[in-house]
XYZ file of C-alpha atoms in Angstrom:
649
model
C 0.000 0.000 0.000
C 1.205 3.408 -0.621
C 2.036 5.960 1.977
C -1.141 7.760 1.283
C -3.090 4.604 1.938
C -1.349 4.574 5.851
C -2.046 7.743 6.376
C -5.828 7.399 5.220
C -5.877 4.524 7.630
C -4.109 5.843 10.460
C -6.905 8.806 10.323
C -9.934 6.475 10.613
C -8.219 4.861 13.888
C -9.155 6.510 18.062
C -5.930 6.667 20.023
C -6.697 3.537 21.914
C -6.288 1.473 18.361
C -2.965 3.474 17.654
C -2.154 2.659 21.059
C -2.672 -0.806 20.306
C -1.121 -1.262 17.074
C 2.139 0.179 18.350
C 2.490 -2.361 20.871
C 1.627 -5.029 18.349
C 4.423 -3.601 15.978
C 7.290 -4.037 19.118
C 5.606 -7.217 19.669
C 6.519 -8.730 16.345
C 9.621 -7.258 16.216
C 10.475 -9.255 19.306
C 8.764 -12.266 18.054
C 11.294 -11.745 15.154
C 14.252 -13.284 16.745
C 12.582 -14.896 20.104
C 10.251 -17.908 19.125
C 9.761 -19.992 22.262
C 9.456 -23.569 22.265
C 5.628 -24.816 23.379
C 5.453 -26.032 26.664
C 6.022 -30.099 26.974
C 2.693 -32.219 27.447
C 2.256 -35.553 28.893
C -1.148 -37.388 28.882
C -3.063 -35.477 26.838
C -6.771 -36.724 26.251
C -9.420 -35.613 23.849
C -12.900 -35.946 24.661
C -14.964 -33.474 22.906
C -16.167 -36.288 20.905
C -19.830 -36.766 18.918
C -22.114 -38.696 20.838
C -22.413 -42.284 20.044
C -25.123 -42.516 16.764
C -24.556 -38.926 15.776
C -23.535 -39.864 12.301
C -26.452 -42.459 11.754
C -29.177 -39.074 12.417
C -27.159 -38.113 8.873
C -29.491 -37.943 6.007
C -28.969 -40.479 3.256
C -28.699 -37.523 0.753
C -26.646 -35.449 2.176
C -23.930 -38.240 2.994
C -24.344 -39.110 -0.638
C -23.348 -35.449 -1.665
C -20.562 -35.455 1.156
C -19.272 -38.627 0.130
C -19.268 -37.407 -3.218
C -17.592 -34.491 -2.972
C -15.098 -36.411 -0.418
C -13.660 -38.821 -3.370
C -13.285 -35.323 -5.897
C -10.430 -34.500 -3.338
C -9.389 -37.489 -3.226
C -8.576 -37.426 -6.915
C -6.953 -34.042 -6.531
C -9.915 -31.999 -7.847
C -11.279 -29.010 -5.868
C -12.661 -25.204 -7.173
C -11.460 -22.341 -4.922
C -13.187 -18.946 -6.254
C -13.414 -20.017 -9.342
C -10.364 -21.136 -9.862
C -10.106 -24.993 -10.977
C -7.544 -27.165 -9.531
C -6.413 -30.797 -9.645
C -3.503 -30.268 -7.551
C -4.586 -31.640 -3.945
C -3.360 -34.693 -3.877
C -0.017 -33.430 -3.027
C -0.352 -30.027 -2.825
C 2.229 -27.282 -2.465
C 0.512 -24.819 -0.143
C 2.566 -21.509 -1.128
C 1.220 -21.852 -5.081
C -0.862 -19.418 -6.457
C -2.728 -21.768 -9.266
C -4.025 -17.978 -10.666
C -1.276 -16.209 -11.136
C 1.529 -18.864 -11.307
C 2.945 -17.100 -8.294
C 5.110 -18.441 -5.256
C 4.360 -16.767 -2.176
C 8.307 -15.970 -0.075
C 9.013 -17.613 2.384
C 10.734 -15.576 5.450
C 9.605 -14.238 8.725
C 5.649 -13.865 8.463
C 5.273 -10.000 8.723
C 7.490 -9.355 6.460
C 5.728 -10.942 3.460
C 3.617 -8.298 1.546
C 0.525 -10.316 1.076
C -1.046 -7.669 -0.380
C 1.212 -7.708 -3.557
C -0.188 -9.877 -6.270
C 2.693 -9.072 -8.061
C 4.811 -10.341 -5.278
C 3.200 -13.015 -3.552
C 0.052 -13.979 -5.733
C -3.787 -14.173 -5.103
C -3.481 -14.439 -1.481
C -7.043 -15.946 -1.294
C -5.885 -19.190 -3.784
C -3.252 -19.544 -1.202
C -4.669 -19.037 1.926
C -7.723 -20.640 1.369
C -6.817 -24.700 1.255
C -4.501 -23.518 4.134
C -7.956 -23.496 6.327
C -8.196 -26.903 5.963
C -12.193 -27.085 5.382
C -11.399 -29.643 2.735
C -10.258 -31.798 5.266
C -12.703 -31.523 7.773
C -14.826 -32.782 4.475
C -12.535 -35.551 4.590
C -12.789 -36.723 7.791
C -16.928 -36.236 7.800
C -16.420 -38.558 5.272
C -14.821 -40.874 7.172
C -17.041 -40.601 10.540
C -19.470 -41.743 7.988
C -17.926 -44.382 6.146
C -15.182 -45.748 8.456
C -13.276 -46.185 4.964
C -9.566 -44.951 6.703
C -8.326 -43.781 2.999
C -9.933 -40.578 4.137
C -8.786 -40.568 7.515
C -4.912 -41.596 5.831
C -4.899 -38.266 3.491
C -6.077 -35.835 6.544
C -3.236 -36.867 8.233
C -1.014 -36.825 5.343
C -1.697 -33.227 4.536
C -1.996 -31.731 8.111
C 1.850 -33.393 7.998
C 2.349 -31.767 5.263
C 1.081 -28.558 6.220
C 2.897 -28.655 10.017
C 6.513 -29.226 8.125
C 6.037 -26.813 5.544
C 4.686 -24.146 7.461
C 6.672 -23.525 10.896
C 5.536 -21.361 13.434
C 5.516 -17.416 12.351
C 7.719 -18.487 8.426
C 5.585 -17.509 5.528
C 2.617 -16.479 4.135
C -0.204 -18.519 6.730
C 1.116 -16.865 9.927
C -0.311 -12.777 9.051
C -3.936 -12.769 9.006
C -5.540 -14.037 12.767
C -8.893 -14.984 10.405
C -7.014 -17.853 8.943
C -4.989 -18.937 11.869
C -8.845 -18.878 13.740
C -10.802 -21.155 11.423
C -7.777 -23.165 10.957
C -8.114 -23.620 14.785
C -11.470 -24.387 14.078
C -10.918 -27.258 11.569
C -8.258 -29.207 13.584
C -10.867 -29.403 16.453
C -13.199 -30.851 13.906
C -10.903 -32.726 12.384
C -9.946 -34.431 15.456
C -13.084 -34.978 16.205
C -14.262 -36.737 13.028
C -11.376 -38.681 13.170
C -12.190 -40.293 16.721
C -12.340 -43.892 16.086
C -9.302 -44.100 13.514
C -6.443 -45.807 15.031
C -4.142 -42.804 13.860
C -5.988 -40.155 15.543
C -3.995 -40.077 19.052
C -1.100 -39.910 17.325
C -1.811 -37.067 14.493
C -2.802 -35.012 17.422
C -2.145 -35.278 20.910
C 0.502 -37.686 20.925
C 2.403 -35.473 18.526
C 4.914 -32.710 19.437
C 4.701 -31.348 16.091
C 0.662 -30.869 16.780
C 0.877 -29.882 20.032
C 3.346 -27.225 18.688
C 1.287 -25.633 15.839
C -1.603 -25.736 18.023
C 0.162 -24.062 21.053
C 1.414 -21.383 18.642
C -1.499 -20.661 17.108
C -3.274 -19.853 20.197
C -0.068 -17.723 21.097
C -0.332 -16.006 18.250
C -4.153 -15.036 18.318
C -3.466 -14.210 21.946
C -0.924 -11.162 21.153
C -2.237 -9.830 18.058
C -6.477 -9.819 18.107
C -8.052 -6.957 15.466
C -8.471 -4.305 16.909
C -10.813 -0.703 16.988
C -11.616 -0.541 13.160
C -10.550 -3.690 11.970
C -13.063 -5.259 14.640
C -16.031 -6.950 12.022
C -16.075 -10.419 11.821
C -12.464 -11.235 11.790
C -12.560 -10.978 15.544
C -15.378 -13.326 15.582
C -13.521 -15.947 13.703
C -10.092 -15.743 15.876
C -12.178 -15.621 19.396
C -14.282 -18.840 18.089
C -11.044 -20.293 16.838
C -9.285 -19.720 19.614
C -12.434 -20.978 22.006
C -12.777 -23.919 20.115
C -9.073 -24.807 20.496
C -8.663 -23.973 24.012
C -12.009 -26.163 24.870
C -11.257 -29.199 23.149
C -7.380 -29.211 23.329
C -7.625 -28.089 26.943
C -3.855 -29.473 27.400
C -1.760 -26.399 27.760
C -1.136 -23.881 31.067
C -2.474 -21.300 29.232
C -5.260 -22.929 27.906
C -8.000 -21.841 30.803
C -6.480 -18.021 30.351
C -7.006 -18.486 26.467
C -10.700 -19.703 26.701
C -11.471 -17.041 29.210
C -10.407 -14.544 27.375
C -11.734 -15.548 24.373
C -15.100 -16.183 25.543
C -15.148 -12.918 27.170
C -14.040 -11.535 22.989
C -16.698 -13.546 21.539
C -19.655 -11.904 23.794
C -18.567 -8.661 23.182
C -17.870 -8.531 19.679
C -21.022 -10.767 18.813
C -23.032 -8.146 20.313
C -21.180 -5.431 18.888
C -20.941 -6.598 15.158
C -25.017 -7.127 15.514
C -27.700 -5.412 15.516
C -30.779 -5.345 17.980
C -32.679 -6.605 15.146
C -30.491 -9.945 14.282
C -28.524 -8.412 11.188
C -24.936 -8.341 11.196
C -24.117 -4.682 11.334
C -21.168 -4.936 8.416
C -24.246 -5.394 6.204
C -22.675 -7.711 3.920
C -24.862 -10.981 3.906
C -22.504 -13.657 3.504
C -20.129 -12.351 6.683
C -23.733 -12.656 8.596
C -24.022 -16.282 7.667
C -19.813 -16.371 8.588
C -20.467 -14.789 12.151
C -23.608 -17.275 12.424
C -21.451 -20.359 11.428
C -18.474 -19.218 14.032
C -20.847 -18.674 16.806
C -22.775 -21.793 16.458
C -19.392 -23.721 16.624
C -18.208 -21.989 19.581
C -21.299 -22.995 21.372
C -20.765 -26.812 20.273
C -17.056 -26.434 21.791
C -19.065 -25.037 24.980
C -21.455 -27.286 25.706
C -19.349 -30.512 24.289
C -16.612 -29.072 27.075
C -19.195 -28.044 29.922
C -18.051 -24.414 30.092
C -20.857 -21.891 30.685
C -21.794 -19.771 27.980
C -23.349 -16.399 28.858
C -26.700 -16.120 27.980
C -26.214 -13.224 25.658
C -24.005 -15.036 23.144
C -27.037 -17.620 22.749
C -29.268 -14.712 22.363
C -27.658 -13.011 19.860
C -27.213 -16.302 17.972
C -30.859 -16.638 18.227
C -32.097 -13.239 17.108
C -28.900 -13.910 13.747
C -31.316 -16.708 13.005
C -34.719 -15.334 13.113
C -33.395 -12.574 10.966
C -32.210 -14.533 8.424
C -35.630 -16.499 8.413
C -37.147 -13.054 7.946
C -35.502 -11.747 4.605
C -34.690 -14.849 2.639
C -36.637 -14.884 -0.618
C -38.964 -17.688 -1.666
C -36.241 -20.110 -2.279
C -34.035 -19.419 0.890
C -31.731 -16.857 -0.820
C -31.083 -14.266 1.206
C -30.235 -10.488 0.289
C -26.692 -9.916 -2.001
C -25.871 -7.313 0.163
C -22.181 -5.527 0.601
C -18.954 -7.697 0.569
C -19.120 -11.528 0.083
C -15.721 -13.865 -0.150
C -17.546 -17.607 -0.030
C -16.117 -17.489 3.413
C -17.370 -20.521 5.408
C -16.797 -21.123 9.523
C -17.169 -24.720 9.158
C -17.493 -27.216 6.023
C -18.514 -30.815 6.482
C -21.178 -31.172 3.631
C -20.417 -31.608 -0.739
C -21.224 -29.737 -3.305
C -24.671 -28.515 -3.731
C -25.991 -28.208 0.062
C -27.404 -24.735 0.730
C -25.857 -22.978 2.954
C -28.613 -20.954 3.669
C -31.332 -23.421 4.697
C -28.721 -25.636 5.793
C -28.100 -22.503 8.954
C -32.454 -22.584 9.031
C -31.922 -26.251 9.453
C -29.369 -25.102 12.344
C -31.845 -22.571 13.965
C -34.301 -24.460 14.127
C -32.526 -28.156 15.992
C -31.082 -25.387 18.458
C -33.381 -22.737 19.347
C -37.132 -24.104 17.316
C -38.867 -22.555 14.271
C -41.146 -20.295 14.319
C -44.459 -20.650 12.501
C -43.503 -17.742 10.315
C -40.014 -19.846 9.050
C -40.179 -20.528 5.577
C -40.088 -23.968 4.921
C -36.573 -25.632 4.661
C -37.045 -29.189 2.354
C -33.181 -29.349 1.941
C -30.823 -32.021 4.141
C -27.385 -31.291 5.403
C -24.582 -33.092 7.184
C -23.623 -30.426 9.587
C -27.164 -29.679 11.317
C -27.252 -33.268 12.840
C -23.525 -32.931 14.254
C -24.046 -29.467 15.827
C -27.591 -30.470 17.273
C -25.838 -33.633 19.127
C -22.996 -30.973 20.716
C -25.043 -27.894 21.428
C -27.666 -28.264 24.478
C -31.181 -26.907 23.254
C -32.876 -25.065 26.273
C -35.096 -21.697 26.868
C -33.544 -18.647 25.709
C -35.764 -15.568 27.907
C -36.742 -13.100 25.190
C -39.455 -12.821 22.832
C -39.524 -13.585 19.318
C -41.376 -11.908 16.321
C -45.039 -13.217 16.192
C -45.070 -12.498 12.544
C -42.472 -11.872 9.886
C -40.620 -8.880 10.167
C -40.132 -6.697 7.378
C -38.438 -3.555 8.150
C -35.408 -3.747 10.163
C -35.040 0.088 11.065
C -31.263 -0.121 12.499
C -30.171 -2.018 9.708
C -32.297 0.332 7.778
C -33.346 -2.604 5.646
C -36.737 -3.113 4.656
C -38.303 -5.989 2.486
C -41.227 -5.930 0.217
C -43.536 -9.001 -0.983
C -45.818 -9.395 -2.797
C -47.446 -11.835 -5.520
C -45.866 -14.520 -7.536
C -43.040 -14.750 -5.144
C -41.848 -10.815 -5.086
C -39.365 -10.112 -3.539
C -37.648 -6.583 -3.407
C -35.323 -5.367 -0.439
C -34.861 -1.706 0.057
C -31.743 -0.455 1.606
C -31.775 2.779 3.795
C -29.262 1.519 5.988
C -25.603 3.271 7.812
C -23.160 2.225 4.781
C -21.024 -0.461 6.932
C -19.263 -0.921 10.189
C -16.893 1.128 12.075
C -14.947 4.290 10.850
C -13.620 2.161 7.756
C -17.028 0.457 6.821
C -14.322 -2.311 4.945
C -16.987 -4.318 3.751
C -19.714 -2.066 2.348
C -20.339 -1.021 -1.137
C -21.858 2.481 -2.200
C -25.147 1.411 -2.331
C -27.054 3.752 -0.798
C -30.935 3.483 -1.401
C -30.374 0.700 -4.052
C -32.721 -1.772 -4.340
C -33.190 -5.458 -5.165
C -35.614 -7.342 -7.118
C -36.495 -11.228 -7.616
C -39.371 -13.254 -9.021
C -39.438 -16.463 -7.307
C -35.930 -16.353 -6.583
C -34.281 -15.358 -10.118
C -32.547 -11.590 -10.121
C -34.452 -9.079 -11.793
C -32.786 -6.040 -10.724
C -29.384 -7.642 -9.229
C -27.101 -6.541 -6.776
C -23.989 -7.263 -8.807
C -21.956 -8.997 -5.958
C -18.410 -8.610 -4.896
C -15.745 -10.691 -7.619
C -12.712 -9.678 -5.777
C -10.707 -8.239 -2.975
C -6.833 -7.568 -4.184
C -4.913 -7.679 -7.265
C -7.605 -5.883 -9.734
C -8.134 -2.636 -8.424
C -10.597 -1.487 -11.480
C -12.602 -4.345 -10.805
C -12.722 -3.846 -7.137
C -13.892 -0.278 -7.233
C -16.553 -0.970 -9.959
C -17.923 -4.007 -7.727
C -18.636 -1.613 -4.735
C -19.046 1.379 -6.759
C -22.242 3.004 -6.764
C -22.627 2.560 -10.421
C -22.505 -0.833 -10.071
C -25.921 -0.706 -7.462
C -29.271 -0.288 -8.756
C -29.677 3.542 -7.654
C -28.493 6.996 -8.973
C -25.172 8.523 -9.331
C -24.664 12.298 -9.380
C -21.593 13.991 -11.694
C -19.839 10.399 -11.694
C -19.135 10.062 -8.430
C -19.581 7.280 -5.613
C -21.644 8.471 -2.647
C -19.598 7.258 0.054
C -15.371 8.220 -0.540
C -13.556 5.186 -0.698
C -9.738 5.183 0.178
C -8.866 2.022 -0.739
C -9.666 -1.414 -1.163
C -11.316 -1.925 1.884
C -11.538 1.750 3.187
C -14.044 3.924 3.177
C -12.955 7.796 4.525
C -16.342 9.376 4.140
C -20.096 8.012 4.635
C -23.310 8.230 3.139
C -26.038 8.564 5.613
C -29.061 7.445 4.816
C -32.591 7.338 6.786
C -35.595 5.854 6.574
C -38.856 8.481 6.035
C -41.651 5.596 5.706
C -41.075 1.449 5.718
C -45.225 0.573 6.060
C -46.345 -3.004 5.224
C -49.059 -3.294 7.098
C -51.065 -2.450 3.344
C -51.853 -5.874 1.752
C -52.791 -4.059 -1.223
C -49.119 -1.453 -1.171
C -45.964 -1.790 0.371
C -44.510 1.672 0.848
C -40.765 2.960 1.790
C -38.997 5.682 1.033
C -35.737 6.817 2.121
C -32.950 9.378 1.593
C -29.083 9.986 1.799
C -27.014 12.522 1.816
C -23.432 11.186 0.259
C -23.936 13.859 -2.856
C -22.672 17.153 -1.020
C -24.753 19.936 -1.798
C -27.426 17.466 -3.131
C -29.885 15.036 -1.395
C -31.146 11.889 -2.784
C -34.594 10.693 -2.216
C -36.048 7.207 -3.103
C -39.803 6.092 -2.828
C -40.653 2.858 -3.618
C -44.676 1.192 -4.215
C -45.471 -2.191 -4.718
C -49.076 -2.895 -5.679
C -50.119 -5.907 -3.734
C -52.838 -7.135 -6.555
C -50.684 -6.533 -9.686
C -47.443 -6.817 -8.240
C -46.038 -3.430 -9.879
C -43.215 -2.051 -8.474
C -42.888 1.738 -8.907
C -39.562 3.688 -7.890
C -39.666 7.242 -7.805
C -35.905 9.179 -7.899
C -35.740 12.640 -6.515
C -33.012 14.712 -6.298
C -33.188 18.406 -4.328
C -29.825 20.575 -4.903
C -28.256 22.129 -7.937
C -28.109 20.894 -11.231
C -26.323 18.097 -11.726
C -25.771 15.686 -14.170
C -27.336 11.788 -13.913
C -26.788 8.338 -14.060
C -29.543 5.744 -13.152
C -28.671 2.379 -13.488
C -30.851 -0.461 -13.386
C -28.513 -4.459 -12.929
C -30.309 -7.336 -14.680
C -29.687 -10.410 -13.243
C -27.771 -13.225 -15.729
C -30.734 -15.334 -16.298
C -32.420 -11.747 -17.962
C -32.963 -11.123 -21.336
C -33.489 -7.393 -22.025
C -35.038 -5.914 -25.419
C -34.718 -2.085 -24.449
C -36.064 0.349 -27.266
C -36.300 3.866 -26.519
C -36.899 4.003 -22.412
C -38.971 0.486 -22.366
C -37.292 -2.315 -22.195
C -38.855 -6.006 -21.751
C -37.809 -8.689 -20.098
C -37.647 -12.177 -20.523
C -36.297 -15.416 -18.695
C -37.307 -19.241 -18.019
C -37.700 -20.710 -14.329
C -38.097 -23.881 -14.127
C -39.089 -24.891 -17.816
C -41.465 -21.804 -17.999
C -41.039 -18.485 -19.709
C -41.447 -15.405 -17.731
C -41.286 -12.012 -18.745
C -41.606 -8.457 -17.082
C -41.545 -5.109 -18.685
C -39.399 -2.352 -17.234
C -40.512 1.167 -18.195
C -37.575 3.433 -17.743
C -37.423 7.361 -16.955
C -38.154 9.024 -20.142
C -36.077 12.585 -19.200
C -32.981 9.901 -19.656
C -31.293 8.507 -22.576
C -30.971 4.419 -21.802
C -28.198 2.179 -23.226
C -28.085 -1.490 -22.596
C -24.299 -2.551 -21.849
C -23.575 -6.109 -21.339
C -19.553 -6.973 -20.486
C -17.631 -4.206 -20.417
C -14.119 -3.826 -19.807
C -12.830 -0.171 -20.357
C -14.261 0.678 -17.718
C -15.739 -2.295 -16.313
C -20.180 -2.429 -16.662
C -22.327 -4.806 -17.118
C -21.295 -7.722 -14.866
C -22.534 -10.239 -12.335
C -20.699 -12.208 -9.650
C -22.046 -14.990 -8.636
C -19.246 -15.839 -5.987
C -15.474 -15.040 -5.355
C -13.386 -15.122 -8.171
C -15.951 -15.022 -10.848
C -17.753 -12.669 -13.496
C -20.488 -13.480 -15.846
C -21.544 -10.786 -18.291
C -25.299 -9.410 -17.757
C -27.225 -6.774 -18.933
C -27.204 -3.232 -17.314
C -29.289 -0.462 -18.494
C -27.698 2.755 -17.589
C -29.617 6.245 -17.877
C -27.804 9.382 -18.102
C -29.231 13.387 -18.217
C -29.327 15.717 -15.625
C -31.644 16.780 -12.731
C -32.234 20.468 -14.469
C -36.226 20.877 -14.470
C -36.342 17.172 -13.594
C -39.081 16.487 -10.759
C -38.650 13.600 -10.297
C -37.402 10.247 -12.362
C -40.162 7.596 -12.308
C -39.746 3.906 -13.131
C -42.211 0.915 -13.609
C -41.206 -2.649 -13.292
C -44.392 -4.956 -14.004
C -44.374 -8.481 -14.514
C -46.092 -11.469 -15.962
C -47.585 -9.052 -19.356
C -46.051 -6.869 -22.136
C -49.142 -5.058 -22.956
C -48.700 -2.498 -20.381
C -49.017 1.399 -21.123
């Protein structure tokens, strides 16, 4: 990063946070030529194991998937963000398949992850580094009892421990991996109970005990701090829980569960709202944070150590939110920043994550008659529900289904034919550098029975392709305005944000079965304020968004994302839309502001428009039609989305 880039940083950070970072930077320097060997242990035990017939409560399906997906890695094969490798049968865990690239090897924070050019696509390499694939494995195994699986865990965590010494190279700098690594071993080891090997891959091995002991050591002395608080604090305070509950064999271990217990309460409450949504407002780290704090409640309960009752709670209130604003087919909003990041894998290809976590919810805490139905089987419910003990939780849950979520500032429409629009009026991210938000502000989303009409584009990548990166959170790339070209919030830098939209909420009223109302407003255009209202017409199930802008002239782009399943015939400012769900055509017609001039653009590079992400690491080309006049004399820019005819005037 450049020295503009520090300095942007260093403003967005209280004194305490400097405070803190100073010590950690005297901290490694010490750690630099003073690496202490982990204390000697003698009768080690583990005994956070599954209850006996946990496996057999398993659904047939879902061990078919599993076992499926278990014998791809077995051959080698695995996808990581899109990237395609056959390489895991022996695999050298400093490659960069993307790029080509060899991550240096040399005292940890001195490698500048953040280079591609120097080290790679850090995500390709850190990402088989947290061992999820193996945790596959071995569910595999617990399943089976076939010990190939069991032989290739241990083969790679070997492989792993010797390559990768404590604080050398690329896997000792972020605490996120070294915290769901954590996580994995205790899984790992627990899966494994019953294989003949599994004492001696883990606690009758010094070079185990070792990487565990320094792991904790390490997550210990350097936690994120002040700013950098979202949910990589959740994963390294479950990671470090986990560890110090089931390999409870260390004098420091009681200190390290304590104190990352007492972490995990108060940054669970802090990175979440009142409501249930995770306050970075990216989606996919609220099903990460959900995942994490699930597991550290297995590791609880499985060890007998008392939980406080407001980590269950918030838990609890995560999962009633995410029953709330799923769609008709369990998908919930594409919201902010999403890296496929996962707390804990034990199920194949093709389980939903999403209903899998209902699945969760609802063996722990008990569905609510509002829950949308969840038809889909996973591997992982049936192990958590054996570990985690179900009982009361004191507070009262929605009687209905919530639609407005006014501290999240996030407010969902239906209506018929599966409708589904979410409205965001929200704070644009979490702490002073929001890192995870996009510049979204009063954008919208739109699905007919779960396909993307109007799409939040999604998130592609992190490092490496800057352009990319700042059209993925750009506002342009969001279904709402942009004034003179720029973003509403200021970004300074990849995962930066030095100045914030705010946004509020004027009306959120659903109580209409016939209209759904919101309307909301921000204020990221200096000088100029953006207002957004927003109908849709219970009976017809027309959607009507109404752009306002009061301020100067200035001049306008609307832009409207189609989703990649869309078809779009625009001529002049009406465009229809056509797509197939489930062997049936569907079709919608969008009637676009008529002070604008539209243009459909579909895969652009120079600059980047006209994309879709479904997940980390990869692009699809869709349609997006982009507007562009001014506000001079303009009272307001209207738009019509109504589906199911093309006859509309």
């Amino acid at each position: 990063m450049s020295a503009g880039w520090y300095l942007r940083r260093l403003s967005r950070m209280g004194p305490r946070e400097i405070g803190g970072r100073a010590g950690d930077a005297v901290r490694r320097r010490r750690w630099r030529s003073s690496l202490p060997d982990s204390p000697g242990v003698s009768g080690a035990r583990f005994t956070a194991v599954l209850p006996a017939g946990t496996t057999a409560a398993v659904p047939p399906d879902a061990a078919k998937r599993l076992i499926a997906e278990a014998d791809r890695l077995m051959a080698g094969h695995a996808e990581f963000f899109g990237v395609v490798r056959d390489d895991l049968v022996d695999p050298d865990w400093c490659h960069d398949p993307k790029t080509g690239r060899r991550a240096p090897w040399g005292y940890a924070f001195d490698v500048p992850y953040r280079s591609e050019d120097t080290v790679g696509d850090i995500k390709q390499i850190w990402e088989p580094s947290r061992h999820q694939y193996l945790t596959v494995l071995a569910a595999a195994y617990a399943i089976t009892g076939d010990e190939r699986y069991a032989e290739r865990v241990a083969e790679h965590l070997r492989s792993w421990w010797a390559a990768n010494t404590p604080l050398r190279g690329v896997h000792w700098i972020s605490g996120i991996e070294l915290g769901i690594r954590l996580l994995s071993w205790v899984w790992i080891r627990r899966l494994l109970e019953g294989w003949p090997g599994a004492a001696g891959l883990f606690e009758d091995n010094p070079v185990a005990l070792n990487q565990i002991w320094h792991h904790q050591r390490w997550l210990a002395a350097f936690p994120s701090r002040g700013s950098s608080a979202n949910n990589h604090v959740i994963a390294e305070a479950a990671g470090q829980f986990a560890a110090a509950c089931a390999f409870d064999w260390f004098p420091s271990s009681a200190r390290w569960r304590a104190d990352a217990l007492r972490s995990l309460e108060r940054h669970l409450r802090a990175n979440t709202f009142g409501s249930g949504l995770n306050r970075e407002l990216a989606t996919e780290y609220h099903g990460l944070v959900l995942e994490l704090g699930l597991a550290a409640v297995a590791e609880a309960d499985a060890a007998g150590v008392p939980v406080p009752a407001p980590v269950r709670l918030v838990l609890l209130r995560m999962t009633d939110a995410l029953a709330a604003v799923v769609d008709s087919r369990l998908r919930p909003p594409r919201q902010g920043d999403a890296d496929d990041g996962h707390g804990l894998i034990v199920d194949g290809a093709g389980t939903d994550r999403w209903a899998s976590l209902l699945a969760t919810g609802d063996a722990v805490f008990g569905r609510l008659a509002w829950w949308p139905e969840v038809t889909g089987t996973d591997v992982r419910t049936p192990l958590l529900a054996a570990l985690i003990r179900p009982g009361a939780i004191e507070v009262t849950r929605p009687a209905s289904r919530p639609a407005h979520f006014a501290d999240a500032g996030m407010t969902v429409l239906r209506g018929p034919e599966e409708i589904w629009c979410r409205c965001d009026g929200g704070p644009h991210g979490f702490l002073s550098i929001a890192a995870h938000a996009h510049a979204d502000a009063l954008s919208v989303e739109v699905r007919h029975d779960g396909v993307d009409v109007l799409a939040d584009p999604g998130t592609y990548c992190y490092h490496g392709q800057p352009e990319w990166r700042r059209y993925f959170r750009s506002t342009l790339g969001h279904n709402t305005l942009q004034l003179d070209g720029d973003d509403q919030s200021a970004s300074g830098g990849p995962f930066l944000w030095t100045r914030h939209a705010r946004s509020r909420v004027l009306v959120a009223d659903t109580s209409d079965r016939n209209v759904a109302r919101w309307c909301a407003e921000h204020d990221g255009y200096q000088g100029s304020v953006h207002r957004r209202r927003v109908e849709l017409t219970g009976v017809s199930g027309e959607l009507r968004i109404v752009d306002e802008v009061r301020g100067p002239n200035r001049a306008v782009r609307l832009a409207f994302h189609l989703g990649p399943a869309i078809t779009a015939d625009l001529v002049g400012n009406r465009a229809v839309l056509t797509w197939t769900r489930d062997g049936e055509e569907r079709s919608a017609v969008l009637d676009l502001p008529g002070q604008l001039s539209w243009r459909a653009h579909r895969g652009e590079s120079d600059p980047p428009l006209g994309w879709y992400s479904a997940g980390f690491g990869r692009k699809e080309p869709a349609t997006t039609l982009v507007g562009t006049g001014s506000t001079d004399g303009a009272e307001g820019f209207v738009t019509v989305l109504g589906f199911g005819s093309q006859e509309r005037t």
